[in-house]
């Protein structure tokens, strides 16, 4: 179902054959972590019927001169679902500036960038015709030890809720509405 990114395949082939720079080692380790998260997410996808969905894996998008990763894009006749996977452990909170911070008050994730990411996809995923599918963005916390303290955000989806969320997507992917003719993808 999912292919490893070509860049990761090259890194794996060259590792221990050529010396890597410090930045290449950091990138390689980050790609390995993303690969593991995507493999775990794929295990959840295997438990639902995906025949009415298009699934795209690992897109790197340039937003305001910074790379953002959308690990999974699920397209149904009625909606686009963007999933950004994270492996955060411990307690976190959202500060007044809409930034996810750890309990040492260090910024971990700028939730303000999610609006820019959403807008970029909205501009690119314009459906032909009159019907525009909604776009839903979720940060999936793929670590059961992740905890939110204080104000919660609907942008977050915790791993224990992922099976139910994917089941709801599966169910909505097969609903046929009267007089609804979405654009084909």
Short mmCIF file of N, CA and C in Angstrom, two decimals:
data_model
loop_
_atom_site.label_atom_id
_atom_site.label_comp_id
_atom_site.label_asym_id
_atom_site.label_seq_id
_atom_site.Cartn_x
_atom_site.Cartn_y
_atom_site.Cartn_z
N UNK A 1 0.82 -1.19 0.00
CA UNK A 1 0.00 0.00 0.00
C UNK A 1 0.87 1.26 0.00
N UNK A 2 1.90 1.29 0.83
CA UNK A 2 2.72 2.48 0.99
C UNK A 2 4.14 2.15 0.55
N UNK A 3 4.75 3.07 -0.17
CA UNK A 3 6.14 2.90 -0.57
C UNK A 3 7.02 3.81 0.27
N UNK A 4 8.22 3.34 0.55
CA UNK A 4 9.20 4.18 1.23
C UNK A 4 9.57 5.33 0.31
N UNK A 5 9.79 6.50 0.88
CA UNK A 5 10.28 7.61 0.04
C UNK A 5 11.63 7.24 -0.59
N UNK A 6 11.81 7.64 -1.84
CA UNK A 6 13.05 7.31 -2.56
C UNK A 6 14.28 7.84 -1.83
N UNK A 7 14.17 9.02 -1.27
CA UNK A 7 15.31 9.61 -0.57
C UNK A 7 15.74 8.74 0.61
N UNK A 8 14.77 8.18 1.33
CA UNK A 8 15.09 7.29 2.45
C UNK A 8 15.76 6.01 1.95
N UNK A 9 15.30 5.48 0.83
CA UNK A 9 15.92 4.29 0.25
C UNK A 9 17.39 4.55 -0.09
N UNK A 10 17.66 5.73 -0.64
CA UNK A 10 19.04 6.08 -0.99
C UNK A 10 19.89 6.19 0.27
N UNK A 11 19.34 6.88 1.30
CA UNK A 11 20.09 7.00 2.56
C UNK A 11 20.39 5.62 3.15
N UNK A 12 19.40 4.74 3.15
CA UNK A 12 19.61 3.40 3.71
C UNK A 12 20.68 2.64 2.93
N UNK A 13 20.69 2.81 1.62
CA UNK A 13 21.68 2.12 0.79
C UNK A 13 23.08 2.66 1.06
N UNK A 14 23.19 3.97 1.21
CA UNK A 14 24.51 4.61 1.37
C UNK A 14 25.03 4.58 2.80
N UNK A 15 24.16 4.35 3.77
CA UNK A 15 24.58 4.38 5.17
C UNK A 15 25.63 3.30 5.40
N UNK A 16 26.67 3.62 6.09
CA UNK A 16 27.83 2.75 6.35
C UNK A 16 28.67 2.48 5.10
N UNK A 17 28.32 3.08 3.97
CA UNK A 17 29.14 2.96 2.76
C UNK A 17 29.88 4.26 2.48
N UNK A 18 29.25 5.37 2.85
CA UNK A 18 29.84 6.69 2.65
C UNK A 18 29.73 7.48 3.94
N UNK A 19 30.65 8.40 4.16
CA UNK A 19 30.51 9.24 5.35
C UNK A 19 29.37 10.25 5.14
N UNK A 20 28.55 10.42 6.17
CA UNK A 20 27.44 11.36 6.12
C UNK A 20 27.83 12.62 6.88
N UNK A 21 27.41 13.76 6.38
CA UNK A 21 27.61 15.00 7.13
C UNK A 21 26.63 15.00 8.31
N UNK A 22 26.84 15.91 9.23
CA UNK A 22 25.96 15.99 10.40
C UNK A 22 24.52 16.27 9.99
N UNK A 23 24.32 17.15 9.02
CA UNK A 23 22.96 17.46 8.57
C UNK A 23 22.32 16.26 7.86
N UNK A 24 23.12 15.47 7.14
CA UNK A 24 22.58 14.28 6.49
C UNK A 24 22.17 13.22 7.51
N UNK A 25 22.96 13.08 8.58
CA UNK A 25 22.62 12.14 9.64
C UNK A 25 21.31 12.56 10.31
N UNK A 26 21.16 13.85 10.58
CA UNK A 26 19.93 14.36 11.20
C UNK A 26 18.73 14.11 10.29
N UNK A 27 18.89 14.40 8.99
CA UNK A 27 17.80 14.17 8.05
C UNK A 27 17.45 12.68 7.94
N UNK A 28 18.47 11.84 7.88
CA UNK A 28 18.26 10.39 7.78
C UNK A 28 17.51 9.87 9.01
N UNK A 29 17.93 10.29 10.20
CA UNK A 29 17.25 9.85 11.43
C UNK A 29 15.80 10.35 11.47
N UNK A 30 15.56 11.57 11.03
CA UNK A 30 14.20 12.11 10.98
C UNK A 30 13.34 11.32 10.00
N UNK A 31 13.91 10.96 8.86
CA UNK A 31 13.17 10.18 7.88
C UNK A 31 12.86 8.78 8.40
N UNK A 32 13.78 8.19 9.16
CA UNK A 32 13.52 6.89 9.77
C UNK A 32 12.36 6.98 10.77
N UNK A 33 12.35 8.05 11.58
CA UNK A 33 11.26 8.23 12.55
C UNK A 33 9.92 8.39 11.82
N UNK A 34 9.90 9.18 10.75
CA UNK A 34 8.67 9.38 9.99
C UNK A 34 8.21 8.07 9.36
N UNK A 35 9.16 7.28 8.88
CA UNK A 35 8.82 5.99 8.27
C UNK A 35 8.14 5.07 9.29
N UNK A 36 8.67 5.06 10.52
CA UNK A 36 8.07 4.23 11.57
C UNK A 36 6.66 4.70 11.92
N UNK A 37 6.48 6.02 12.01
CA UNK A 37 5.14 6.56 12.32
C UNK A 37 4.15 6.23 11.22
N UNK A 38 4.59 6.39 9.97
CA UNK A 38 3.70 6.07 8.85
C UNK A 38 3.35 4.59 8.81
N UNK A 39 4.30 3.73 9.15
CA UNK A 39 4.03 2.28 9.19
C UNK A 39 3.00 1.96 10.26
N UNK A 40 3.10 2.62 11.43
CA UNK A 40 2.11 2.41 12.49
C UNK A 40 0.73 2.92 12.06
N UNK A 41 0.69 4.08 11.41
CA UNK A 41 -0.58 4.62 10.92
C UNK A 41 -1.18 3.66 9.88
N UNK A 42 -0.34 3.12 9.04
CA UNK A 42 -0.81 2.19 8.01
C UNK A 42 -1.47 0.96 8.63
N UNK A 43 -0.97 0.52 9.79
CA UNK A 43 -1.58 -0.62 10.47
C UNK A 43 -3.05 -0.33 10.81
N UNK A 44 -3.33 0.90 11.22
CA UNK A 44 -4.71 1.30 11.50
C UNK A 44 -5.55 1.35 10.22
N UNK A 45 -4.93 1.82 9.13
CA UNK A 45 -5.65 1.89 7.85
C UNK A 45 -6.02 0.50 7.33
N UNK A 46 -5.18 -0.49 7.63
CA UNK A 46 -5.44 -1.85 7.15
C UNK A 46 -6.68 -2.45 7.79
N UNK A 47 -7.14 -1.87 8.88
CA UNK A 47 -8.30 -2.40 9.58
C UNK A 47 -9.62 -1.84 9.06
N UNK A 48 -9.56 -0.92 8.08
CA UNK A 48 -10.78 -0.38 7.50
C UNK A 48 -10.79 -0.63 6.00
N UNK A 49 -11.96 -0.48 5.42
CA UNK A 49 -12.11 -0.65 3.98
C UNK A 49 -11.72 0.67 3.31
N UNK A 50 -10.70 0.64 2.48
CA UNK A 50 -10.20 1.86 1.85
C UNK A 50 -10.50 1.93 0.35
N UNK A 51 -11.36 1.06 -0.13
CA UNK A 51 -11.63 1.02 -1.57
C UNK A 51 -12.31 2.30 -2.07
N UNK A 52 -12.99 3.03 -1.22
CA UNK A 52 -13.65 4.27 -1.62
C UNK A 52 -12.81 5.50 -1.28
N UNK A 53 -11.52 5.29 -1.06
CA UNK A 53 -10.62 6.38 -0.69
C UNK A 53 -9.39 6.35 -1.59
N UNK A 54 -8.80 7.51 -1.78
CA UNK A 54 -7.48 7.62 -2.38
C UNK A 54 -6.54 8.02 -1.25
N UNK A 55 -5.44 7.29 -1.09
CA UNK A 55 -4.51 7.56 0.00
C UNK A 55 -3.16 7.94 -0.59
N UNK A 56 -2.68 9.10 -0.19
CA UNK A 56 -1.38 9.61 -0.64
C UNK A 56 -0.49 9.72 0.59
N UNK A 57 0.75 9.27 0.45
CA UNK A 57 1.67 9.21 1.58
C UNK A 57 2.77 10.24 1.45
N UNK A 58 3.14 10.83 2.54
CA UNK A 58 4.32 11.65 2.77
C UNK A 58 4.53 12.74 1.72
N UNK A 59 3.90 13.85 1.96
CA UNK A 59 4.08 15.02 1.10
C UNK A 59 4.85 16.08 1.87
N UNK A 60 5.91 16.59 1.28
CA UNK A 60 6.65 17.71 1.87
C UNK A 60 6.23 18.96 1.13
N UNK A 61 5.78 19.95 1.89
CA UNK A 61 5.23 21.16 1.32
C UNK A 61 6.00 22.35 1.85
N UNK A 62 6.32 23.28 0.98
CA UNK A 62 7.00 24.50 1.38
C UNK A 62 5.95 25.56 1.74
N UNK A 63 5.93 25.96 3.01
CA UNK A 63 5.00 26.99 3.49
C UNK A 63 5.85 28.08 4.12
N UNK A 64 5.76 29.28 3.56
CA UNK A 64 6.54 30.42 4.07
C UNK A 64 8.02 30.08 4.23
N UNK A 65 8.58 29.48 3.21
CA UNK A 65 10.01 29.15 3.15
C UNK A 65 10.44 28.12 4.19
N UNK A 66 9.50 27.40 4.78
CA UNK A 66 9.82 26.31 5.71
C UNK A 66 9.10 25.05 5.26
N UNK A 67 9.78 23.93 5.36
CA UNK A 67 9.16 22.67 4.95
C UNK A 67 8.19 22.19 6.01
N UNK A 68 7.03 21.75 5.57
CA UNK A 68 6.02 21.13 6.42
C UNK A 68 5.76 19.75 5.84
N UNK A 69 5.45 18.81 6.70
CA UNK A 69 5.19 17.44 6.24
C UNK A 69 3.74 17.09 6.52
N UNK A 70 3.07 16.58 5.51
CA UNK A 70 1.77 15.95 5.68
C UNK A 70 2.03 14.48 5.38
N UNK A 71 1.90 13.66 6.41
CA UNK A 71 2.26 12.25 6.24
C UNK A 71 1.24 11.49 5.42
N UNK A 72 -0.05 11.80 5.63
CA UNK A 72 -1.09 11.05 4.94
C UNK A 72 -2.19 12.02 4.48
N UNK A 73 -2.60 11.87 3.23
CA UNK A 73 -3.74 12.59 2.68
C UNK A 73 -4.74 11.53 2.25
N UNK A 74 -5.93 11.56 2.85
CA UNK A 74 -7.00 10.64 2.47
C UNK A 74 -8.06 11.46 1.74
N UNK A 75 -8.38 11.02 0.55
CA UNK A 75 -9.37 11.71 -0.28
C UNK A 75 -10.58 10.80 -0.43
N UNK A 76 -11.74 11.32 -0.04
CA UNK A 76 -13.01 10.63 -0.30
C UNK A 76 -13.83 11.51 -1.24
N UNK A 77 -14.98 11.02 -1.65
CA UNK A 77 -15.85 11.82 -2.50
C UNK A 77 -16.34 13.08 -1.81
N UNK A 78 -16.25 13.10 -0.48
CA UNK A 78 -16.87 14.19 0.27
C UNK A 78 -15.91 15.03 1.08
N UNK A 79 -14.64 14.63 1.18
CA UNK A 79 -13.75 15.36 2.08
C UNK A 79 -12.29 15.02 1.78
N UNK A 80 -11.41 15.97 2.11
CA UNK A 80 -9.98 15.74 2.13
C UNK A 80 -9.56 15.70 3.60
N UNK A 81 -8.79 14.68 3.98
CA UNK A 81 -8.29 14.56 5.34
C UNK A 81 -6.77 14.61 5.30
N UNK A 82 -6.19 15.58 6.00
CA UNK A 82 -4.74 15.72 6.09
C UNK A 82 -4.31 15.27 7.47
N UNK A 83 -3.34 14.36 7.54
CA UNK A 83 -2.84 13.86 8.82
C UNK A 83 -1.34 14.15 8.93
N UNK A 84 -0.97 14.85 10.00
CA UNK A 84 0.43 15.11 10.31
C UNK A 84 0.74 14.29 11.56
N UNK A 85 1.68 13.36 11.45
CA UNK A 85 1.97 12.43 12.53
C UNK A 85 3.10 12.93 13.42
N UNK A 86 2.92 12.77 14.72
CA UNK A 86 3.94 13.15 15.70
C UNK A 86 4.08 12.05 16.75
N UNK A 87 5.27 11.96 17.33
CA UNK A 87 5.55 10.98 18.37
C UNK A 87 5.99 11.73 19.63
N UNK A 88 5.07 12.51 20.17
CA UNK A 88 5.39 13.30 21.37
C UNK A 88 4.99 12.52 22.61
N UNK A 89 5.84 12.58 23.62
CA UNK A 89 5.60 11.87 24.87
C UNK A 89 5.61 12.87 26.01
N UNK A 90 4.73 12.66 26.99
CA UNK A 90 4.69 13.53 28.16
C UNK A 90 3.52 14.49 28.11
N UNK A 91 3.54 15.45 29.03
CA UNK A 91 2.46 16.43 29.12
C UNK A 91 2.79 17.68 28.33
N UNK A 92 1.77 18.21 27.67
CA UNK A 92 1.91 19.41 26.85
C UNK A 92 0.72 20.32 27.13
N UNK A 93 0.89 21.58 26.78
CA UNK A 93 -0.21 22.54 26.90
C UNK A 93 -0.13 23.52 25.73
N UNK A 94 -1.22 24.20 25.46
CA UNK A 94 -1.26 25.21 24.41
C UNK A 94 -1.20 26.57 25.09
N UNK A 95 -0.18 27.36 24.76
CA UNK A 95 -0.03 28.66 25.40
C UNK A 95 -0.98 29.69 24.77
N UNK A 96 -1.07 30.90 25.31
CA UNK A 96 -1.99 31.91 24.77
C UNK A 96 -1.70 32.32 23.33
N UNK A 97 -0.50 32.00 22.83
CA UNK A 97 -0.14 32.35 21.46
C UNK A 97 -0.41 31.21 20.49
N UNK A 98 -1.14 30.19 20.93
CA UNK A 98 -1.53 29.03 20.13
C UNK A 98 -0.31 28.19 19.72
N UNK A 99 0.59 28.00 20.65
CA UNK A 99 1.78 27.18 20.43
C UNK A 99 1.76 26.03 21.43
N UNK A 100 1.95 24.82 20.93
CA UNK A 100 2.04 23.65 21.80
C UNK A 100 3.40 23.66 22.48
N UNK A 101 3.39 23.60 23.81
CA UNK A 101 4.62 23.65 24.60
C UNK A 101 4.68 22.43 25.51
N UNK A 102 5.92 22.03 25.82
CA UNK A 102 6.09 20.96 26.81
C UNK A 102 6.07 21.59 28.20
N UNK A 103 6.17 20.77 29.22
CA UNK A 103 6.06 21.28 30.58
C UNK A 103 7.29 22.09 31.01
N UNK A 104 8.34 22.09 30.20
CA UNK A 104 9.49 22.95 30.45
C UNK A 104 9.31 24.30 29.75
N UNK A 105 8.10 24.51 29.21
CA UNK A 105 7.71 25.75 28.52
C UNK A 105 8.47 25.99 27.22
N UNK A 106 8.97 24.93 26.61
CA UNK A 106 9.64 25.02 25.32
C UNK A 106 8.61 24.82 24.22
N UNK A 107 8.67 25.63 23.18
CA UNK A 107 7.75 25.51 22.04
C UNK A 107 8.06 24.23 21.27
N UNK A 108 7.02 23.49 20.97
CA UNK A 108 7.17 22.23 20.25
C UNK A 108 6.53 22.30 18.87
N UNK A 109 5.36 22.93 18.79
CA UNK A 109 4.59 22.96 17.54
C UNK A 109 3.80 24.25 17.48
N UNK A 110 4.00 25.02 16.42
CA UNK A 110 3.27 26.27 16.23
C UNK A 110 1.96 25.97 15.52
N UNK A 111 0.88 26.01 16.25
CA UNK A 111 -0.43 25.68 15.69
C UNK A 111 -0.93 26.77 14.74
N UNK A 112 -0.34 27.94 14.78
CA UNK A 112 -0.70 29.01 13.84
C UNK A 112 -0.32 28.62 12.42
N UNK A 113 0.70 27.81 12.28
CA UNK A 113 1.12 27.35 10.94
C UNK A 113 0.10 26.40 10.32
N UNK A 114 -0.73 25.79 11.15
CA UNK A 114 -1.73 24.87 10.61
C UNK A 114 -2.70 25.62 9.70
N UNK A 115 -2.99 26.87 10.00
CA UNK A 115 -3.87 27.67 9.14
C UNK A 115 -3.21 27.90 7.79
N UNK A 116 -1.92 28.17 7.78
CA UNK A 116 -1.21 28.37 6.52
C UNK A 116 -1.15 27.08 5.71
N UNK A 117 -0.93 25.98 6.39
CA UNK A 117 -0.92 24.68 5.74
C UNK A 117 -2.29 24.37 5.14
N UNK A 118 -3.34 24.62 5.92
CA UNK A 118 -4.71 24.42 5.47
C UNK A 118 -4.98 25.29 4.23
N UNK A 119 -4.62 26.57 4.29
CA UNK A 119 -4.87 27.48 3.17
C UNK A 119 -4.13 27.04 1.91
N UNK A 120 -2.90 26.56 2.08
CA UNK A 120 -2.15 26.12 0.92
C UNK A 120 -2.83 24.93 0.24
N UNK A 121 -3.30 23.98 1.04
CA UNK A 121 -4.02 22.84 0.46
C UNK A 121 -5.35 23.28 -0.14
N UNK A 122 -6.02 24.21 0.50
CA UNK A 122 -7.31 24.68 -0.03
C UNK A 122 -7.11 25.29 -1.41
N UNK A 123 -6.03 26.04 -1.60
CA UNK A 123 -5.76 26.64 -2.91
C UNK A 123 -5.42 25.59 -3.95
N UNK A 124 -4.77 24.50 -3.55
CA UNK A 124 -4.34 23.49 -4.51
C UNK A 124 -5.39 22.41 -4.76
N UNK A 125 -6.26 22.16 -3.79
CA UNK A 125 -7.23 21.07 -3.92
C UNK A 125 -8.61 21.60 -4.34
N UNK A 126 -8.63 22.47 -5.31
CA UNK A 126 -9.89 23.01 -5.80
C UNK A 126 -10.53 21.96 -6.70
N UNK A 127 -11.74 21.58 -6.36
CA UNK A 127 -12.47 20.61 -7.16
C UNK A 127 -13.08 21.29 -8.37
N UNK A 128 -13.15 20.55 -9.45
CA UNK A 128 -13.82 21.10 -10.64
C UNK A 128 -15.31 21.15 -10.36
N UNK A 129 -15.98 22.09 -10.99
CA UNK A 129 -17.42 22.21 -10.79
C UNK A 129 -17.74 23.08 -9.59
N UNK A 130 -18.96 22.95 -9.09
CA UNK A 130 -19.45 23.83 -8.03
C UNK A 130 -19.18 23.29 -6.64
N UNK A 131 -18.94 22.02 -6.51
CA UNK A 131 -18.80 21.41 -5.19
C UNK A 131 -17.35 21.45 -4.74
N UNK A 132 -17.08 22.05 -3.59
CA UNK A 132 -15.73 22.07 -3.01
C UNK A 132 -15.76 21.20 -1.75
N UNK A 133 -14.95 20.15 -1.76
CA UNK A 133 -14.90 19.28 -0.59
C UNK A 133 -14.24 19.98 0.58
N UNK A 134 -14.74 19.74 1.78
CA UNK A 134 -14.06 20.30 2.96
C UNK A 134 -12.70 19.65 3.16
N UNK A 135 -11.80 20.39 3.82
CA UNK A 135 -10.47 19.91 4.13
C UNK A 135 -10.34 19.88 5.65
N UNK A 136 -9.98 18.72 6.18
CA UNK A 136 -9.83 18.56 7.63
C UNK A 136 -8.37 18.21 7.92
N UNK A 137 -7.76 19.01 8.79
CA UNK A 137 -6.36 18.80 9.17
C UNK A 137 -6.31 18.29 10.61
N UNK A 138 -5.56 17.21 10.82
CA UNK A 138 -5.40 16.64 12.17
C UNK A 138 -3.93 16.35 12.44
N UNK A 139 -3.48 16.74 13.63
CA UNK A 139 -2.18 16.34 14.13
C UNK A 139 -2.42 15.07 14.95
N UNK A 140 -1.88 13.96 14.48
CA UNK A 140 -2.12 12.68 15.13
C UNK A 140 -0.94 12.39 16.06
N UNK A 141 -1.24 12.28 17.34
CA UNK A 141 -0.22 12.00 18.34
C UNK A 141 -0.09 10.49 18.48
N UNK A 142 0.94 9.92 17.87
CA UNK A 142 1.13 8.48 17.78
C UNK A 142 1.90 7.92 18.97
N UNK A 143 1.70 8.50 20.13
CA UNK A 143 2.34 7.99 21.34
C UNK A 143 1.29 8.01 22.45
N UNK A 144 1.05 6.86 23.02
CA UNK A 144 0.02 6.75 24.06
C UNK A 144 0.38 7.53 25.32
N UNK A 145 1.65 7.92 25.45
CA UNK A 145 2.09 8.68 26.62
C UNK A 145 1.92 10.19 26.43
N UNK A 146 1.31 10.61 25.32
CA UNK A 146 1.04 12.03 25.09
C UNK A 146 -0.18 12.46 25.90
N UNK A 147 -0.06 13.58 26.61
CA UNK A 147 -1.15 14.11 27.43
C UNK A 147 -1.27 15.61 27.20
N UNK A 148 -2.51 16.08 27.10
CA UNK A 148 -2.77 17.52 27.01
C UNK A 148 -3.25 18.01 28.36
N UNK A 149 -2.69 19.11 28.78
CA UNK A 149 -3.09 19.73 30.03
C UNK A 149 -3.75 21.07 29.69
N UNK A 150 -4.87 21.35 30.30
CA UNK A 150 -5.54 22.62 30.04
C UNK A 150 -6.35 22.59 28.76
N UNK A 151 -6.36 23.71 28.06
CA UNK A 151 -7.16 23.88 26.84
C UNK A 151 -6.80 22.84 25.79
N UNK A 152 -7.81 22.21 25.22
CA UNK A 152 -7.60 21.22 24.17
C UNK A 152 -7.87 21.86 22.82
N UNK A 153 -7.42 21.22 21.78
CA UNK A 153 -7.63 21.72 20.43
C UNK A 153 -8.23 20.61 19.58
N UNK A 154 -9.17 20.98 18.72
CA UNK A 154 -9.75 19.98 17.82
C UNK A 154 -8.79 19.61 16.69
N UNK A 155 -7.63 20.25 16.63
CA UNK A 155 -6.61 19.88 15.64
C UNK A 155 -5.92 18.57 16.00
N UNK A 156 -5.99 18.17 17.28
CA UNK A 156 -5.28 16.99 17.74
C UNK A 156 -6.18 15.76 17.74
N UNK A 157 -5.56 14.65 17.35
CA UNK A 157 -6.21 13.35 17.40
C UNK A 157 -5.22 12.41 18.07
N UNK A 158 -5.63 11.84 19.19
CA UNK A 158 -4.73 10.95 19.92
C UNK A 158 -4.86 9.54 19.37
N UNK A 159 -3.79 8.77 19.52
CA UNK A 159 -3.72 7.44 18.92
C UNK A 159 -4.87 6.54 19.35
N UNK A 160 -5.30 6.62 20.61
CA UNK A 160 -6.38 5.75 21.06
C UNK A 160 -7.70 6.07 20.37
N UNK A 161 -7.86 7.29 19.83
CA UNK A 161 -9.08 7.65 19.11
C UNK A 161 -8.97 7.43 17.60
N UNK A 162 -7.79 7.14 17.12
CA UNK A 162 -7.56 6.98 15.68
C UNK A 162 -8.42 5.89 15.04
N UNK A 163 -8.57 4.69 15.64
CA UNK A 163 -9.40 3.67 15.00
C UNK A 163 -10.86 4.15 14.78
N UNK A 164 -11.40 4.86 15.75
CA UNK A 164 -12.78 5.35 15.65
C UNK A 164 -12.89 6.42 14.57
N UNK A 165 -11.89 7.29 14.50
CA UNK A 165 -11.89 8.36 13.52
C UNK A 165 -11.80 7.79 12.11
N UNK A 166 -10.90 6.82 11.91
CA UNK A 166 -10.76 6.19 10.60
C UNK A 166 -12.01 5.41 10.22
N UNK A 167 -12.63 4.78 11.20
CA UNK A 167 -13.89 4.05 10.93
C UNK A 167 -14.96 5.03 10.47
N UNK A 168 -15.02 6.21 11.08
CA UNK A 168 -15.99 7.23 10.66
C UNK A 168 -15.70 7.71 9.24
N UNK A 169 -14.42 7.83 8.88
CA UNK A 169 -14.07 8.20 7.51
C UNK A 169 -14.51 7.10 6.55
N UNK A 170 -14.26 5.86 6.94
CA UNK A 170 -14.68 4.72 6.11
C UNK A 170 -16.19 4.77 5.88
N UNK A 171 -16.93 4.99 6.94
CA UNK A 171 -18.39 5.03 6.84
C UNK A 171 -18.85 6.19 5.95
N UNK A 172 -18.25 7.36 6.13
CA UNK A 172 -18.68 8.51 5.33
C UNK A 172 -18.25 8.38 3.87
N UNK A 173 -17.21 7.59 3.60
CA UNK A 173 -16.74 7.42 2.23
C UNK A 173 -17.71 6.63 1.37
N UNK A 174 -18.63 5.89 1.99
CA UNK A 174 -19.56 5.08 1.21
C UNK A 174 -20.96 5.68 1.18
N UNK A 175 -21.19 6.76 1.89
CA UNK A 175 -22.51 7.39 1.90
C UNK A 175 -22.76 8.03 0.53
N UNK A 176 -23.92 7.80 -0.01
CA UNK A 176 -24.32 8.40 -1.28
C UNK A 176 -25.44 9.39 -1.01
N UNK A 177 -25.18 10.65 -1.29
CA UNK A 177 -26.19 11.68 -1.06
C UNK A 177 -27.02 11.87 -2.32
N UNK A 178 -28.29 12.23 -2.14
CA UNK A 178 -29.16 12.51 -3.27
C UNK A 178 -28.66 13.77 -3.99
N UNK A 179 -28.69 13.72 -5.31
CA UNK A 179 -28.34 14.86 -6.16
C UNK A 179 -26.94 15.40 -5.90
N UNK A 180 -26.08 14.58 -5.38
CA UNK A 180 -24.71 15.02 -5.13
C UNK A 180 -23.80 14.37 -6.15
N UNK A 181 -23.09 15.18 -6.88
CA UNK A 181 -22.18 14.68 -7.91
C UNK A 181 -20.82 15.30 -7.72
N UNK A 182 -19.98 14.75 -6.84
CA UNK A 182 -18.66 15.34 -6.62
C UNK A 182 -17.78 15.17 -7.84
N UNK A 183 -16.81 16.03 -7.93
CA UNK A 183 -15.85 15.95 -9.03
C UNK A 183 -15.01 14.70 -8.86
N UNK A 184 -14.67 14.07 -9.97
CA UNK A 184 -13.82 12.88 -9.88
C UNK A 184 -12.38 13.32 -9.71
N UNK A 185 -11.62 12.48 -8.98
CA UNK A 185 -10.20 12.83 -8.74
C UNK A 185 -9.30 11.99 -9.61
#
